[in-house]
Each structure stands twice: as C-alpha cells, then as structure tokens.
Amino acid sequence: MAELKVLNVSKTLDTVHTLSNLSLQLGNNEFAVVLGPSGCGKSTLLNIISGLIRPDQGKIEIDGEDWTGRTGRTSYMQQKDLLLPSRNILDNVAIPLLLKGINKKEARKIAAQYLKDFGLEGFASYYPRQLSGGMRQRAALLRTYLFSSDILLLDEPFASLDAITRRKMHFWLMELRQRYQPSVLFVTHDIEEALLLADKIFVLSARPATVRLEINMSPTAHEHEQVKKQILSILENENNK
Amino acid sequence: MKKSVNIAGNSFPPIISFIILLLIWEFGVRLYHIPDYILAAPSQVIEAIIQKFPLLMFHTTATLLEAVTGFILSVAIAFVIAFLLTSIIWLNRAIYPLLIVSQTIPLIVLAVLFTIWFGFGMVPKILVVILVCFFPIAINLINGINSVDRDLINLFRSMGAGSLATLTMVKLPSAMPSFFSGLRISATYSIMAAVIGEWLGAQRGLGYFMTLQQKSFAIDQVLAAVVIICLLSLLMVKAVDLLEYLLIPWNRKQNKLEYWEQNTNN
C-alpha cells in the first residue's frame, strides 16, 4: 500500500505566503499530476511532502502514519538530474542503496538489474557528462525509484529536455508505470503533459497556493479538450490576479 | 590527422619563442662584450650546470626535500582548515580573517624570525613553504566545498544521508577540481618558498648556494641554480597534473569528450 495524504497544509516562506490550507490525496498506484501557474509553490509542496521542510500548519500522512517533517519515506526527483559527476551511472543510481547500508557489491548488483528497463543498458560505466539529457533524467529516475519504489515525487522531471526527447520520455514513463505500478505525484506546468500522463489532476491557484480544481481523468479524447479548456481558463484567471 | 596537427600547433610556438629568446641573449652578450660578472650567456650557464653538476645536485636535494615536505604538510593543514571552516560557521567567522592576515605579513620578515627561532636547519624553510602553500589550497578547497549545489545536498538529505556520507560522497568529490587548481598554484610556489627560506640563512640548498655564488660574482653559477629552480617548479606542477589525472578520472573523460566534440564540430 502507498497512500499519501496532504492535509490542510499552510506554509509561509520568509515573508511570502506560499501554501494556504492545501489538501490533496494520492491513492495506491495512482498517477496524480499537480498543475499550477509558475512560481505558485509547487516545489515547496514537494519539499514539504518529502519532509525536507516542515509546514506551518497541516500534516503529511502516508498509509495512515504521520510523516510531517520527516525525510526518508518518499523519493524525490527534481528538474535537474543531480547526478554526481564523480561517479559513473551504475554507482550513481546505487547511491540510495548504499545509504540504506547495503554493501557496495550487492548495491551494484541490484542496481544493474534495472538498467535495461530504464534504457541505460551498456552505459553503466559512463560518467553523467558523457550521456544525453534524456539518459541522465532516466538515470535520475532510476535512482529515485531505488530509494523508494512505491511513492515517487517528480518535480518537473522532463522540463529541461527538448520536445522530442520529452515525448519519448512520456511514453517510456507510461510503459514503466504499467510494469512497476508506483504511486506518482508529478508536478508540471505543461498541460499537455498532465493530460497525457495523469489519472488525476490537481490544478493549483496562484500564491498562496491551494487546490482550485480536482479532475479525475477518463480516457476519451473529446473530454480531454474540454478539460484542457477548463484548466486553461483557471490558469489564465490565476495569472491575471 | 587533425589531432597531430593540433598537438604540433600547441607546443611549437612556445619552443620556438624560447629558442629565439635564448639566441638573442647569447648574441647580445657576445656582441656587446658584456663581462661575465654582470651577465652570463646561456652557453656559459649550461657549462656551469655541467661543471658543477654534483654540487648543484647536493643542494637541489635539500631544496627539493624542504619543498616537498612543506607542500605535503600544507595539503594536510589545508584539509583540516577547510573541514573545520566549512562545517562550523562560527569558526569560519573567527578564523577566516586570520587566514587572510597570514598572507599579508611580509614573508622575508617571517623567514628571518623563523631562522632566529629554529636555527639554520630545515625546519624554518619548511615553515616558509607551508606559509606560502597552504593558503591557495585551503581557499580553493573551501570554495569548492561551499559551491556544491544546495539541491544536491537536499537530495541527499531527503534520502536520509548523514553529514559524513554527504561529505564523502558529495562535497569532497565536487571540491576536487577546485582543490587541484589550488594545488597547482601552490606547487609553482613551493620551490621558490624553500629558496627564499634558504637565502636568509642555511647550511645547504639552492638558495644558500646562490647567496655564496652571488657574493663572488659568479653570475653563471647563480643562473645555473635559477635554471634548476625553474625545472624543479615545473616538475612539481607536472606531478600535480599527474595526480589530478589519476585521482579524478571523471574530469579526464569529460575533457576527452569535449576535445572530441570540439574537433568533430569544427
């Protein structure tokens, strides 16, 4: 089971009121996308869920347990790949296993099993600098997955990639999802990306952010257009505020 | 094909300019009949090196030993300082200004004081080398550690890494390129610092040798020692380059790749 609940979270960063009474839920094996205008506090939300910062008010519950302000349960991936330039790909993705106390040899063995599915077969001994942006993001995703395989927080993971690579990554991610069935909270400001990937979309307001609209996606294309218009009108309103 | 052209293009100009400079010097000295107690010609310097080779080597070993000892101790001291200053904030505030001040004191004065306190042996020379060499290493190491991406450190925190794991996995490797640029600067200074220490009073070493030869106006011998000093300094830098090549392979591969990319793009 991997159920995540964000309950009435508020946060003021320095003097900026960033999140206001924000609640959302991520069900088991669900792929939820958080959409919002730029600078609305999406990354702050993920920082709070991952436990890196404490909310001023509210709670983070995972499988009924309180995880507010505690790191180590969910795994968190950012827009930057944040791979260590000093380690080759295999040793980079094995880091979470090493941090859990697994010895080096064993960690490498476990990590190596996943390279093929993550499109990194044959690149184990390459350094991050030698790989393309898409491959580096896949390596970062594998590292994220190896830390915690059931709840993944992805903060605009493909934003720095070019359009074609991003599209390939979307299809690859959907395949991967079918195979590994994680619960994913995916932050983006790209509506197309949200419509393509999501089971559920949370549209956030401008700062202080709160959930403006929650949409459960159904697979018909006709409805996609309507949903898109609906989201666009909300986001435009928020940007004009 | 292109590669060989490039290597030739890189190393020919300095060699040619160096030879031209030596030729001008040689002919200048001969043409204007400059007496050898004023300036010796390159040929005379080479002759002096050959003639006095055993004596020069006797002094060189002392200088090299002082420089290398001081250099290695500098690295150790720089690491201790960098660790303490980057992990304890109030210590950084307290110590950092002192580090800067340590570099503003005239070296000559300190070298004399060291000789008064510690005599004419190797210790005062090693201290001068340390004083000159630790600073660039420490400053670069501190900068390297401090300039690690905050997001990277946050990522490691979110994965439950302790401060020791963060230091050894993230901070230290990231600081290595910066550390080596400090190390290279110190390597060039190390021999010179040992020579300055010897100049002010010693029983052995190239600096001591030069003071003796200078007093008897043996300019060719003084310059012979200068040549040796230059060669030793280059040797130190090359040793650092080799160490960097061995210790941070990830930078090496990157460079090769960039080199390759540049050449294919052109």
Coordinates of C-alpha atoms in Angstrom, one line a residue:
Chain A
M1 CA 0.0 0.0 0.0
A2 CA 1.1 3.5 -0.7
E3 CA -1.4 6.2 0.1
L4 CA -0.4 9.8 0.5
K5 CA -2.5 12.4 2.1
V6 CA -1.6 16.1 2.3
L7 CA -3.9 17.6 5.0
N8 CA -4.6 21.3 5.3
V9 CA -1.0 22.3 4.7
S10 CA 0.0 26.0 5.0
K11 CA 3.5 27.5 4.7
T12 CA 5.0 30.9 4.7
L13 CA 8.5 31.1 3.3
D14 CA 10.3 34.1 4.7
T15 CA 7.5 36.6 4.3
V16 CA 5.8 35.0 1.3
H17 CA 2.6 33.2 2.0
T18 CA 3.2 30.2 -0.3
L19 CA 0.7 27.5 0.5
S20 CA -2.7 28.1 2.0
N21 CA -4.7 25.2 3.5
L22 CA -3.8 22.9 0.7
S23 CA -5.1 19.3 0.8
L24 CA -4.7 16.5 -1.7
Q25 CA -4.7 12.7 -1.8
L26 CA -2.8 10.2 -3.8
G27 CA -4.2 6.8 -4.0
N28 CA -2.3 3.5 -4.3
N29 CA -0.8 3.0 -7.8
E30 CA -2.3 6.3 -8.8
F31 CA -0.6 8.8 -11.1
A32 CA -1.6 12.3 -10.0
V33 CA -0.4 15.5 -11.7
V34 CA -0.1 18.8 -9.9
L35 CA -0.6 21.7 -12.3
G36 CA -0.1 25.3 -11.4
P37 CA 1.0 28.7 -12.6
S38 CA 4.7 29.2 -12.4
G39 CA 6.0 30.2 -9.0
C40 CA 2.9 29.1 -7.2
G41 CA 4.7 26.9 -4.7
K42 CA 4.6 23.5 -6.3
S43 CA 8.2 22.8 -5.4
T44 CA 7.6 23.9 -1.8
L45 CA 4.7 21.4 -1.7
L46 CA 7.0 18.6 -2.7
N47 CA 9.7 19.8 -0.3
I48 CA 7.1 19.5 2.5
I49 CA 5.8 16.1 1.4
S50 CA 9.4 14.7 1.2
G51 CA 10.0 16.0 4.7
L52 CA 12.8 18.5 3.8
I53 CA 10.8 21.4 5.3
R54 CA 8.1 21.5 7.9
P55 CA 4.7 23.1 7.1
D56 CA 3.5 25.8 9.4
Q57 CA 0.2 24.0 9.7
G58 CA -1.2 20.7 8.5
K59 CA 0.0 17.2 8.2
I60 CA 1.5 14.7 5.8
E61 CA 0.1 11.2 6.2
I62 CA 1.4 8.2 4.4
D63 CA -0.5 4.9 4.9
G64 CA -2.2 6.5 7.9
E65 CA 1.1 7.4 9.6
D66 CA 2.3 10.9 10.3
W67 CA 5.4 11.8 8.2
T68 CA 5.3 15.6 8.7
G69 CA 8.9 17.0 8.6
R70 CA 10.5 13.5 8.3
T71 CA 12.6 12.5 5.3
G72 CA 13.2 9.0 4.1
R73 CA 9.8 7.7 3.1
T74 CA 9.1 9.2 -0.3
S75 CA 11.6 9.6 -3.1
Y76 CA 12.0 12.9 -4.7
M77 CA 13.3 13.8 -8.2
Q78 CA 13.9 17.3 -9.4
Q79 CA 14.1 19.0 -12.8
K80 CA 17.9 18.9 -12.6
D81 CA 19.2 15.3 -12.7
L82 CA 21.6 16.0 -9.8
L83 CA 23.8 13.0 -10.7
L84 CA 27.2 13.1 -9.1
P85 CA 29.8 13.9 -11.8
S86 CA 32.4 11.9 -9.9
R87 CA 30.5 8.6 -10.1
N88 CA 29.6 6.5 -13.1
I89 CA 26.0 5.8 -13.9
L90 CA 25.8 2.5 -12.0
D91 CA 27.4 4.0 -8.9
N92 CA 25.1 7.0 -9.2
V93 CA 21.9 5.0 -9.3
A94 CA 23.2 2.7 -6.5
I95 CA 23.6 5.6 -4.0
P96 CA 20.2 5.2 -2.3
L97 CA 21.0 1.5 -1.7
L98 CA 24.5 2.4 -0.2
L99 CA 22.8 5.0 2.0
K100 CA 20.5 2.3 3.3
G101 CA 23.5 0.3 4.4
I102 CA 23.7 -2.2 1.6
N103 CA 27.3 -3.1 0.7
K104 CA 28.8 -1.8 -2.5
K105 CA 29.0 -5.1 -4.4
E106 CA 25.4 -6.0 -3.5
A107 CA 24.1 -2.5 -4.3
R108 CA 25.7 -2.6 -7.7
K109 CA 24.2 -6.0 -8.4
I110 CA 20.7 -4.8 -7.5
A111 CA 21.0 -1.6 -9.5
A112 CA 22.4 -3.3 -12.5
Q113 CA 19.2 -5.4 -12.9
Y114 CA 17.2 -2.2 -13.6
L115 CA 19.5 -0.6 -16.2
K116 CA 17.8 -2.3 -19.1
D117 CA 14.3 -1.2 -18.2
F118 CA 15.5 2.3 -17.7
G119 CA 17.2 2.5 -21.1
L120 CA 20.7 2.6 -19.6
E121 CA 21.9 -0.8 -20.7
G122 CA 25.6 -0.7 -21.7
F123 CA 26.1 2.7 -20.1
A124 CA 26.8 1.5 -16.5
S125 CA 30.5 2.7 -16.6
Y126 CA 29.8 6.0 -18.3
Y127 CA 30.1 9.3 -16.4
P128 CA 27.0 11.5 -16.3
R129 CA 28.7 14.1 -18.5
Q130 CA 29.0 11.6 -21.3
L131 CA 25.3 11.0 -21.5
S132 CA 22.4 12.9 -23.2
G133 CA 19.9 14.9 -21.1
G134 CA 17.2 12.2 -21.6
M135 CA 19.5 9.4 -20.4
R136 CA 20.6 11.4 -17.4
Q137 CA 17.0 12.0 -16.4
R138 CA 16.3 8.3 -16.7
A139 CA 19.3 7.6 -14.5
A140 CA 17.9 10.1 -12.0
L141 CA 14.5 8.4 -12.1
L142 CA 16.1 5.0 -11.5
R143 CA 18.0 6.4 -8.5
T144 CA 14.7 7.9 -7.3
Y145 CA 13.0 4.5 -7.8
L146 CA 15.7 2.6 -6.0
F147 CA 15.3 4.8 -3.0
S148 CA 11.6 4.3 -2.6
S149 CA 9.7 2.4 -5.1
D150 CA 6.2 3.0 -4.0
I151 CA 5.8 6.8 -3.8
L152 CA 7.6 8.9 -6.3
L153 CA 7.6 12.7 -6.2
L154 CA 8.6 14.1 -9.5
D155 CA 9.2 17.8 -9.8
E156 CA 9.1 18.8 -13.5
P157 CA 11.4 15.9 -14.3
F158 CA 11.4 16.5 -18.1
A159 CA 11.2 20.3 -18.2
S160 CA 14.8 20.7 -19.2
L161 CA 14.6 18.3 -22.2
D162 CA 13.8 19.2 -25.8
A163 CA 10.3 18.5 -27.1
I164 CA 11.1 15.3 -29.0
T165 CA 13.1 13.7 -26.1
R166 CA 10.4 14.7 -23.7
R167 CA 7.7 13.0 -25.8
K168 CA 9.8 9.8 -25.9
M169 CA 10.2 10.0 -22.1
H170 CA 6.5 10.3 -21.6
F171 CA 5.8 7.1 -23.5
W172 CA 8.7 5.4 -21.8
L173 CA 7.4 6.5 -18.4
M174 CA 3.9 5.2 -19.1
E175 CA 5.4 1.8 -20.0
L176 CA 7.5 1.8 -16.9
R177 CA 4.4 2.7 -14.8
Q178 CA 2.5 -0.3 -16.1
R179 CA 5.4 -2.5 -15.2
Y180 CA 6.3 -1.2 -11.7
Q181 CA 3.0 0.3 -10.6
P182 CA 4.2 3.1 -8.3
S183 CA 2.2 5.9 -6.8
V184 CA 3.4 9.1 -8.5
L185 CA 2.9 12.7 -7.7
F186 CA 4.1 14.6 -10.8
V187 CA 4.5 18.4 -10.8
T188 CA 4.4 20.3 -14.0
H189 CA 3.2 23.5 -15.7
D190 CA 2.7 21.7 -19.0
I191 CA -1.0 21.0 -19.6
E192 CA -0.4 18.5 -22.4
E193 CA 2.0 16.6 -20.3
A194 CA -0.6 16.5 -17.5
L195 CA -3.4 15.3 -19.8
L196 CA -1.2 12.6 -21.3
L197 CA 0.1 11.1 -18.1
A198 CA -2.5 11.7 -15.3
D199 CA -5.2 9.6 -13.7
K200 CA -6.0 12.6 -11.6
I201 CA -5.1 16.3 -12.0
F202 CA -4.9 18.9 -9.2
V203 CA -5.0 22.4 -10.5
L204 CA -3.4 24.9 -8.1
S205 CA -4.2 28.6 -7.6
A206 CA -1.6 31.3 -7.7
R207 CA 0.2 32.1 -4.5
P208 CA -0.8 31.3 -1.8
A209 CA -1.5 28.0 -3.5
T210 CA -4.5 25.9 -2.8
V211 CA -6.3 23.2 -4.8
R212 CA -8.6 25.0 -7.2
L213 CA -9.8 22.0 -9.1
E214 CA -9.5 18.3 -8.9
I215 CA -10.2 16.3 -12.1
N216 CA -10.4 12.6 -12.4
M217 CA -9.3 11.7 -15.9
S218 CA -11.2 9.4 -18.2
P219 CA -9.7 8.2 -21.4
T220 CA -11.8 9.8 -24.1
A221 CA -10.2 12.4 -26.4
H222 CA -13.3 14.5 -26.6
E223 CA -13.3 15.1 -22.9
H224 CA -9.6 16.0 -23.0
E225 CA -10.3 19.1 -25.0
Q226 CA -13.0 20.2 -22.5
V227 CA -10.7 19.6 -19.5
K228 CA -7.9 21.4 -21.2
K229 CA -10.2 24.5 -21.8
Q230 CA -11.3 24.3 -18.2
I231 CA -7.8 24.2 -16.9
L232 CA -6.6 26.9 -19.2
S233 CA -9.3 29.3 -18.1
I234 CA -8.5 28.7 -14.4
L235 CA -4.7 29.2 -15.0
E236 CA -5.3 32.4 -17.0
N237 CA -7.5 33.8 -14.3
E238 CA -4.9 32.9 -11.7
N239 CA -2.1 34.6 -13.7
N240 CA -4.1 37.8 -14.0
K241 CA -4.6 38.1 -10.3
Chain B
M1 CA 45.4 13.5 -38.8
K2 CA 43.8 16.6 -37.3
K3 CA 45.0 15.5 -33.8
S4 CA 48.7 15.5 -34.8
V5 CA 48.3 19.0 -36.4
N6 CA 46.7 20.2 -33.1
I7 CA 49.5 18.9 -30.9
A8 CA 52.1 20.4 -33.1
G9 CA 50.2 23.7 -33.2
N10 CA 50.1 23.7 -29.4
S11 CA 53.7 23.0 -28.5
F12 CA 55.7 24.6 -31.3
P13 CA 55.1 28.3 -30.7
P14 CA 56.5 28.2 -27.1
I15 CA 59.5 26.2 -28.0
I16 CA 60.3 28.5 -30.9
S17 CA 59.9 31.7 -28.9
F18 CA 62.0 30.2 -26.1
I19 CA 64.8 29.4 -28.5
I20 CA 64.7 32.8 -30.1
L21 CA 64.9 34.4 -26.7
L22 CA 68.0 32.4 -25.8
L23 CA 69.6 33.2 -29.1
I24 CA 69.1 37.0 -28.6
W25 CA 70.5 36.7 -25.1
E26 CA 73.5 34.7 -26.3
F27 CA 74.4 37.0 -29.2
G28 CA 73.6 40.1 -27.1
V29 CA 76.2 39.1 -24.5
R30 CA 78.8 38.2 -27.1
L31 CA 78.2 41.2 -29.4
Y32 CA 78.4 43.8 -26.6
H33 CA 81.2 42.0 -24.7
I34 CA 79.3 42.1 -21.5
P35 CA 81.6 40.9 -18.7
D36 CA 80.6 37.6 -17.1
Y37 CA 80.3 39.2 -13.6
I38 CA 77.4 41.3 -15.0
L39 CA 75.6 38.7 -17.1
A40 CA 76.5 35.2 -18.3
A41 CA 75.4 33.9 -21.7
P42 CA 73.2 30.8 -21.9
S43 CA 76.1 28.8 -23.1
Q44 CA 78.1 29.7 -20.1
V45 CA 75.2 28.8 -17.8
I46 CA 74.9 25.4 -19.4
E47 CA 78.6 25.0 -19.0
A48 CA 78.3 25.9 -15.3
I49 CA 75.5 23.4 -14.8
I50 CA 77.6 20.6 -16.4
Q51 CA 80.8 21.5 -14.5
K52 CA 79.1 22.0 -11.1
F53 CA 76.5 19.2 -11.5
P54 CA 77.4 17.1 -8.4
L55 CA 77.5 20.3 -6.2
L56 CA 74.2 21.5 -7.7
M57 CA 72.6 18.2 -7.1
F58 CA 73.8 18.2 -3.4
H59 CA 72.0 21.5 -2.9
T60 CA 69.0 20.5 -5.0
T61 CA 68.1 17.5 -2.9
A62 CA 68.0 19.7 0.2
T63 CA 65.7 22.3 -1.5
L64 CA 63.5 19.6 -3.0
L65 CA 63.1 17.8 0.3
E66 CA 62.1 21.0 2.0
A67 CA 59.7 22.0 -0.7
V68 CA 58.0 18.6 -0.9
T69 CA 57.8 18.2 2.9
G70 CA 56.3 21.6 3.2
F71 CA 53.9 21.0 0.3
I72 CA 52.6 17.8 1.7
L73 CA 52.1 19.3 5.2
S74 CA 50.3 22.2 3.5
V75 CA 47.8 19.9 1.9
A76 CA 47.2 18.2 5.3
I77 CA 46.8 21.5 7.0
A78 CA 44.6 22.9 4.3
F79 CA 42.2 19.9 4.5
V80 CA 41.9 20.3 8.3
I81 CA 41.2 24.0 8.0
A82 CA 38.7 23.5 5.1
F83 CA 36.8 20.8 7.0
L84 CA 36.6 22.9 10.2
L85 CA 35.7 26.1 8.5
T86 CA 33.0 24.7 6.2
S87 CA 31.3 22.6 9.0
I88 CA 31.4 25.1 11.9
I89 CA 30.0 28.5 11.0
W90 CA 31.3 30.5 14.0
L91 CA 34.8 29.0 13.5
N92 CA 34.7 30.2 9.9
R93 CA 33.9 33.8 11.1
A94 CA 36.7 33.6 13.7
I95 CA 39.4 32.1 11.6
Y96 CA 38.9 33.2 8.0
P97 CA 40.2 36.8 8.6
L98 CA 43.3 35.4 10.3
L99 CA 44.0 33.3 7.2
I100 CA 43.9 36.4 5.1
V101 CA 46.1 38.3 7.6
S102 CA 48.6 35.4 7.5
Q103 CA 49.2 36.2 3.8
T104 CA 49.7 39.9 4.3
I105 CA 52.8 39.6 6.6
P106 CA 56.0 40.1 4.6
L107 CA 57.5 36.7 4.0
I108 CA 61.1 38.0 4.3
V109 CA 60.5 39.2 7.9
L110 CA 58.9 35.9 8.9
A111 CA 61.6 33.9 7.3
V112 CA 64.2 35.8 9.3
L113 CA 62.1 35.2 12.5
F114 CA 61.8 31.5 11.8
T115 CA 65.6 31.3 11.4
I116 CA 66.1 33.1 14.7
W117 CA 63.7 30.7 16.4
F118 CA 64.5 27.4 14.8
G119 CA 68.1 27.8 13.6
F120 CA 69.7 27.1 10.2
G121 CA 68.3 23.6 9.7
M122 CA 65.4 22.5 7.5
V123 CA 62.6 23.4 9.9
P124 CA 62.4 27.2 9.2
K125 CA 62.4 26.5 5.4
I126 CA 59.6 24.0 5.7
L127 CA 57.6 26.6 7.7
V128 CA 58.1 29.2 5.0
V129 CA 56.9 26.7 2.4
I130 CA 53.8 25.8 4.5
L131 CA 53.0 29.5 5.0
V132 CA 53.1 30.1 1.3
C133 CA 51.5 26.9 0.1
F134 CA 48.6 26.2 2.5
F135 CA 46.7 29.3 1.6
P136 CA 45.8 28.7 -2.1
I137 CA 45.0 25.1 -1.3
A138 CA 42.8 25.9 1.7
I139 CA 40.9 28.7 0.0
N140 CA 40.2 26.7 -3.1
L141 CA 39.1 23.7 -1.1
I142 CA 36.8 25.9 1.0
N143 CA 35.3 27.5 -2.1
G144 CA 34.9 24.1 -3.7
I145 CA 33.1 22.6 -0.8
N146 CA 30.9 25.7 -0.4
S147 CA 29.9 25.9 -4.0
V148 CA 28.3 22.4 -4.0
D149 CA 24.7 22.7 -5.4
R150 CA 22.3 23.1 -2.5
D151 CA 19.7 21.0 -4.3
L152 CA 22.2 18.1 -4.4
I153 CA 22.7 18.3 -0.6
N154 CA 18.9 18.5 -0.2
L155 CA 18.5 15.4 -2.3
F156 CA 21.0 13.5 -0.2
R157 CA 19.2 14.7 3.0
S158 CA 15.9 13.5 1.5
M159 CA 17.5 10.1 1.0
G160 CA 18.4 10.1 4.7
A161 CA 22.2 10.7 4.2
G162 CA 24.1 11.8 7.3
S163 CA 26.7 14.6 7.2
L164 CA 29.6 12.2 6.9
A165 CA 28.1 10.5 3.8
T166 CA 27.3 13.9 2.3
L167 CA 30.8 15.0 2.9
T168 CA 32.5 11.9 1.4
M169 CA 30.0 11.3 -1.5
V170 CA 29.0 14.8 -2.5
K171 CA 31.1 17.6 -1.1
L172 CA 34.6 16.2 -1.3
P173 CA 34.4 14.8 -4.9
S174 CA 32.7 18.0 -6.1
A175 CA 35.5 20.1 -4.5
M176 CA 38.3 18.1 -6.1
P177 CA 38.7 20.1 -9.4
S178 CA 38.8 23.3 -7.3
F179 CA 41.2 21.7 -4.9
F180 CA 43.6 20.8 -7.7
S181 CA 43.7 24.4 -9.1
G182 CA 44.8 25.5 -5.6
L183 CA 47.3 22.7 -5.5
R184 CA 48.8 23.7 -8.9
I185 CA 49.3 27.3 -7.7
S186 CA 51.0 26.0 -4.5
A187 CA 53.2 23.7 -6.5
T188 CA 54.6 26.5 -8.5
Y189 CA 55.4 28.5 -5.3
S190 CA 56.8 25.6 -3.2
I191 CA 60.3 25.5 -4.6
M192 CA 60.6 29.3 -4.6
A193 CA 59.4 29.5 -1.0
A194 CA 62.1 27.0 0.0
V195 CA 64.7 29.0 -1.8
I196 CA 63.7 32.2 0.0
G197 CA 64.0 30.4 3.3
E198 CA 67.5 29.2 2.4
W199 CA 68.5 32.6 1.1
L200 CA 68.2 34.1 4.6
G201 CA 70.5 31.6 6.3
A202 CA 71.1 27.9 5.7
Q203 CA 73.8 25.3 5.5
R204 CA 72.6 23.7 2.3
G205 CA 70.2 24.3 -0.5
L206 CA 70.0 26.2 -3.8
G207 CA 69.1 29.4 -2.1
Y208 CA 72.2 29.1 0.1
F209 CA 74.3 28.2 -3.0
M210 CA 73.1 31.3 -4.8
T211 CA 74.0 33.6 -2.0
L212 CA 77.5 32.3 -2.0
Q213 CA 77.9 32.5 -5.7
Q214 CA 76.4 35.9 -5.9
K215 CA 78.9 37.2 -3.3
S216 CA 81.8 36.1 -5.6
F217 CA 80.0 37.5 -8.7
A218 CA 79.8 34.0 -10.3
I219 CA 76.7 35.0 -12.3
D220 CA 76.9 31.9 -14.4
Q221 CA 76.5 29.7 -11.3
V222 CA 73.7 31.9 -9.9
L223 CA 71.8 31.5 -13.2
A224 CA 72.6 27.7 -13.2
A225 CA 70.8 27.5 -9.9
V226 CA 67.9 29.6 -11.3
V227 CA 67.6 27.1 -14.2
I228 CA 67.4 24.2 -11.8
I229 CA 64.8 26.1 -9.7
C230 CA 62.6 26.6 -12.8
L231 CA 62.9 23.0 -13.7
L232 CA 62.0 21.8 -10.2
S233 CA 59.0 24.1 -10.1
L234 CA 57.8 22.7 -13.5
L235 CA 58.4 19.2 -12.1
M236 CA 56.2 20.0 -9.1
V237 CA 53.4 21.2 -11.4
K238 CA 53.7 18.2 -13.6
A239 CA 53.5 15.9 -10.6
V240 CA 50.2 17.7 -9.6
D241 CA 48.9 17.3 -13.1
L242 CA 49.7 13.6 -13.0
L243 CA 48.0 13.3 -9.6
E244 CA 44.9 15.0 -10.9
Y245 CA 44.8 12.7 -13.9
L246 CA 44.9 9.7 -11.6
L247 CA 42.6 10.9 -8.8
I248 CA 39.7 12.5 -10.8
P249 CA 39.1 10.3 -13.8
W250 CA 35.6 11.8 -14.3
N251 CA 37.1 15.1 -15.3
R252 CA 39.6 13.4 -17.6
K253 CA 36.9 11.6 -19.6
Q254 CA 34.9 14.7 -19.8
N255 CA 37.8 16.6 -21.2
K256 CA 38.5 13.9 -23.7
L257 CA 34.9 14.0 -24.8
E258 CA 34.8 17.8 -25.1
Y259 CA 38.0 17.7 -27.0
W260 CA 36.5 15.1 -29.4
E261 CA 33.3 17.2 -29.7
Q262 CA 35.2 20.3 -30.5
N263 CA 37.2 18.6 -33.1
T264 CA 34.2 17.0 -34.8
N265 CA 32.2 20.2 -34.7
N266 CA 34.9 22.3 -36.3

